[in-house]
Amino acid sequence: MSPEGLVWQIATIAIPMILAIVFHEVAHGWVARALGDPTAAEQKRLSLNPLRHVDPFGTIILPGLLKLSGAPVFGWAKPVPVDFRRLRNPRWGMVLVAAAGPVTNFVLAFLTAIALGLLVRATDSMGEPGLGALFLSDNLRNFLIVNLFLGAFNLLPIPPFDGSRIVMGVLPAPLARVYGRMEPYGLLVVFAFLVILPYFWPDLHLVQRLIGPPVEWIGQHLANLATLVAGPEPL
């Protein structure tokens, strides 16, 4: 396996994507259980075992195709079940449960930036990095990028994304009911947003325009953090 090979490219996007999505989904279940809803625990979905969460298309195939085509990478897993009626405070509990996934992704991106800096510092002291260090570096870089995009993408206020749950929780009850009527059509909106519009207007770049700027801004700050952790370049 070489850094230029297809297997390398697939492996270094599949591993970060699976891990990012699993932590995202499990975070929903952890927060839901803390707030009174044990549904995910009862269905044994709080496991970090990827096999319990992986959706073959949304977790592996789609992200891989997007990565190879140079498009922004995103995907999804089998949603962790949450029964909002079992939360002690269903309205604000829904907001916190929904926010848990994206917040987890942003925290993971922050920790990954630190890990990248430490890896650079370690490899600088060892000289020329080997394949193992390069493989780890590529996985960490992709893990950082995937977490940023996954967190930002899920904050879009389109059902069934987490952003829609947050919006529904903070809106006044009458507006929340009106907004909630979009739920049955959410997947159609997502399909139009991701497939139909880009097909007919490829230069529209909707995803890049909406989440690209905040992701780039956060990414630049995390790159600066990684550089700070790595320390000065060796003379």
mmCIF file of N, CA, C and O in Angstrom, residues 28 31-37 82-99 162 164-171 173 176:
data_model
loop_
_atom_site.group_PDB
_atom_site.id
_atom_site.type_symbol
_atom_site.label_atom_id
_atom_site.label_comp_id
_atom_site.label_asym_id
_atom_site.label_seq_id
_atom_site.Cartn_x
_atom_site.Cartn_y
_atom_site.Cartn_z
ATOM 1 N N HIS A 28 -25.281 11.429 20.732
ATOM 2 C CA HIS A 28 -26.718 11.663 20.873
ATOM 3 C C HIS A 28 -27.304 10.753 21.957
ATOM 4 O O HIS A 28 -28.064 11.192 22.825
ATOM 5 N N VAL A 31 -26.079 11.617 25.659
ATOM 6 C CA VAL A 31 -26.742 12.790 26.227
ATOM 7 C C VAL A 31 -28.210 12.479 26.502
ATOM 8 O O VAL A 31 -28.764 12.895 27.533
ATOM 9 N N ALA A 32 -28.870 11.747 25.596
ATOM 10 C CA ALA A 32 -30.267 11.381 25.819
ATOM 11 C C ALA A 32 -30.419 10.565 27.098
ATOM 12 O O ALA A 32 -31.342 10.806 27.891
ATOM 13 N N ARG A 33 -29.502 9.626 27.323
ATOM 14 C CA ARG A 33 -29.591 8.816 28.553
ATOM 15 C C ARG A 33 -29.375 9.691 29.783
ATOM 16 O O ARG A 33 -30.081 9.533 30.797
ATOM 17 N N ALA A 34 -28.433 10.634 29.698
ATOM 18 C CA ALA A 34 -28.179 11.525 30.831
ATOM 19 C C ALA A 34 -29.383 12.407 31.135
ATOM 20 O O ALA A 34 -29.593 12.811 32.281
ATOM 21 N N LEU A 35 -30.203 12.676 30.107
ATOM 22 C CA LEU A 35 -31.361 13.556 30.281
ATOM 23 C C LEU A 35 -32.665 12.784 30.479
ATOM 24 O O LEU A 35 -33.744 13.380 30.448
ATOM 25 N N GLY A 36 -32.553 11.462 30.644
ATOM 26 C CA GLY A 36 -33.734 10.696 31.016
ATOM 27 C C GLY A 36 -34.233 9.679 30.028
ATOM 28 O O GLY A 36 -35.147 8.910 30.346
ATOM 29 N N ASP A 37 -33.670 9.621 28.808
ATOM 30 C CA ASP A 37 -34.165 8.666 27.815
ATOM 31 C C ASP A 37 -33.144 7.543 27.609
ATOM 32 O O ASP A 37 -32.098 7.754 26.982
ATOM 33 N N VAL A 82 -33.760 7.837 19.721
ATOM 34 C CA VAL A 82 -34.032 8.731 20.846
ATOM 35 C C VAL A 82 -35.540 8.965 20.913
ATOM 36 O O VAL A 82 -36.166 9.300 19.905
ATOM 37 N N ASP A 83 -36.115 8.734 22.088
ATOM 38 C CA ASP A 83 -37.533 8.998 22.306
ATOM 39 C C ASP A 83 -37.640 10.283 23.127
ATOM 40 O O ASP A 83 -37.451 10.268 24.342
ATOM 41 N N PHE A 84 -37.893 11.396 22.429
ATOM 42 C CA PHE A 84 -37.888 12.690 23.105
ATOM 43 C C PHE A 84 -38.964 12.790 24.185
ATOM 44 O O PHE A 84 -38.842 13.587 25.116
ATOM 45 N N ARG A 85 -40.012 11.954 24.098
ATOM 46 C CA ARG A 85 -41.069 11.992 25.113
ATOM 47 C C ARG A 85 -40.573 11.485 26.461
ATOM 48 O O ARG A 85 -41.164 11.795 27.501
ATOM 49 N N ARG A 86 -39.484 10.714 26.450
ATOM 50 C CA ARG A 86 -38.956 10.162 27.692
ATOM 51 C C ARG A 86 -37.945 11.096 28.362
ATOM 52 O O ARG A 86 -37.494 10.814 29.480
ATOM 53 N N LEU A 87 -37.585 12.179 27.688
ATOM 54 C CA LEU A 87 -36.666 13.137 28.294
ATOM 55 C C LEU A 87 -37.364 13.887 29.426
ATOM 56 O O LEU A 87 -38.567 14.147 29.360
ATOM 57 N N ARG A 88 -36.613 14.243 30.440
ATOM 58 C CA ARG A 88 -37.209 14.965 31.567
ATOM 59 C C ARG A 88 -37.774 16.313 31.133
ATOM 60 O O ARG A 88 -38.794 16.770 31.653
ATOM 61 N N ASN A 89 -37.110 16.962 30.206
ATOM 62 C CA ASN A 89 -37.604 18.210 29.610
ATOM 63 C C ASN A 89 -37.549 18.024 28.099
ATOM 64 O O ASN A 89 -36.514 18.305 27.475
ATOM 65 N N PRO A 90 -38.636 17.526 27.494
ATOM 66 C CA PRO A 90 -38.584 17.151 26.073
ATOM 67 C C PRO A 90 -38.115 18.267 25.147
ATOM 68 O O PRO A 90 -37.351 18.008 24.203
ATOM 69 N N ARG A 91 -38.556 19.499 25.392
ATOM 70 C CA ARG A 91 -38.213 20.572 24.461
ATOM 71 C C ARG A 91 -36.720 20.893 24.477
ATOM 72 O O ARG A 91 -36.039 20.817 23.455
ATOM 73 N N TRP A 92 -36.197 21.267 25.654
ATOM 74 C CA TRP A 92 -34.791 21.634 25.728
ATOM 75 C C TRP A 92 -33.888 20.410 25.711
ATOM 76 O O TRP A 92 -32.728 20.489 25.284
ATOM 77 N N GLY A 93 -34.427 19.280 26.149
ATOM 78 C CA GLY A 93 -33.666 18.043 26.021
ATOM 79 C C GLY A 93 -33.403 17.716 24.568
ATOM 80 O O GLY A 93 -32.312 17.264 24.210
ATOM 81 N N MET A 94 -34.394 17.952 23.705
ATOM 82 C CA MET A 94 -34.228 17.706 22.276
ATOM 83 C C MET A 94 -33.103 18.576 21.713
ATOM 84 O O MET A 94 -32.295 18.119 20.894
ATOM 85 N N VAL A 95 -33.034 19.829 22.163
ATOM 86 C CA VAL A 95 -31.981 20.735 21.692
ATOM 87 C C VAL A 95 -30.606 20.208 22.091
ATOM 88 O O VAL A 95 -29.673 20.160 21.277
ATOM 89 N N LEU A 96 -30.470 19.801 23.361
ATOM 90 C CA LEU A 96 -29.177 19.325 23.841
ATOM 91 C C LEU A 96 -28.777 18.012 23.186
ATOM 92 O O LEU A 96 -27.603 17.813 22.840
ATOM 93 N N VAL A 97 -29.729 17.114 23.003
ATOM 94 C CA VAL A 97 -29.432 15.837 22.347
ATOM 95 C C VAL A 97 -29.005 16.077 20.900
ATOM 96 O O VAL A 97 -28.034 15.486 20.418
ATOM 97 N N ALA A 98 -29.705 16.958 20.201
ATOM 98 C CA ALA A 98 -29.369 17.248 18.808
ATOM 99 C C ALA A 98 -27.998 17.902 18.703
ATOM 100 O O ALA A 98 -27.208 17.584 17.808
ATOM 101 N N ALA A 99 -27.706 18.832 19.631
ATOM 102 C CA ALA A 99 -26.425 19.541 19.575
ATOM 103 C C ALA A 99 -25.251 18.645 19.941
ATOM 104 O O ALA A 99 -24.109 18.930 19.556
ATOM 105 N N ASP A 162 -29.514 17.567 12.565
ATOM 106 C CA ASP A 162 -29.553 18.032 13.947
ATOM 107 C C ASP A 162 -29.954 19.494 14.047
ATOM 108 O O ASP A 162 -30.615 19.904 15.006
ATOM 109 N N SER A 164 -32.156 21.077 12.489
ATOM 110 C CA SER A 164 -33.613 21.246 12.488
ATOM 111 C C SER A 164 -34.185 20.978 13.871
ATOM 112 O O SER A 164 -35.144 21.635 14.298
ATOM 113 N N ARG A 165 -33.603 20.019 14.597
ATOM 114 C CA ARG A 165 -34.066 19.732 15.963
ATOM 115 C C ARG A 165 -33.767 20.903 16.896
ATOM 116 O O ARG A 165 -34.572 21.237 17.770
ATOM 117 N N ILE A 166 -32.607 21.516 16.688
ATOM 118 C CA ILE A 166 -32.248 22.663 17.517
ATOM 119 C C ILE A 166 -33.202 23.824 17.246
ATOM 120 O O ILE A 166 -33.711 24.467 18.175
ATOM 121 N N VAL A 167 -33.461 24.086 15.973
ATOM 122 C CA VAL A 167 -34.375 25.171 15.599
ATOM 123 C C VAL A 167 -35.764 24.905 16.173
ATOM 124 O O VAL A 167 -36.412 25.801 16.734
ATOM 125 N N MET A 168 -36.236 23.672 16.066
ATOM 126 C CA MET A 168 -37.562 23.325 16.549
ATOM 127 C C MET A 168 -37.672 23.526 18.061
ATOM 128 O O MET A 168 -38.716 23.933 18.575
ATOM 129 N N GLY A 169 -36.567 23.272 18.769
ATOM 130 C CA GLY A 169 -36.594 23.409 20.217
ATOM 131 C C GLY A 169 -36.582 24.845 20.689
ATOM 132 O O GLY A 169 -37.137 25.148 21.743
ATOM 133 N N VAL A 170 -35.957 25.736 19.918
ATOM 134 C CA VAL A 170 -35.854 27.123 20.374
ATOM 135 C C VAL A 170 -36.987 27.998 19.846
ATOM 136 O O VAL A 170 -37.218 29.092 20.376
ATOM 137 N N LEU A 171 -37.707 27.526 18.826
ATOM 138 C CA LEU A 171 -38.831 28.306 18.314
ATOM 139 C C LEU A 171 -39.995 28.290 19.305
ATOM 140 O O LEU A 171 -40.176 27.318 20.044
ATOM 141 N N ALA A 173 -43.702 27.540 20.506
ATOM 142 C CA ALA A 173 -44.455 26.319 20.207
ATOM 143 C C ALA A 173 -45.267 26.397 18.909
ATOM 144 O O ALA A 173 -45.223 25.452 18.106
ATOM 145 N N ALA A 176 -42.881 26.189 16.058
ATOM 146 C CA ALA A 176 -42.239 24.876 16.050
ATOM 147 C C ALA A 176 -43.144 23.834 15.409
ATOM 148 O O ALA A 176 -42.670 22.959 14.674
#
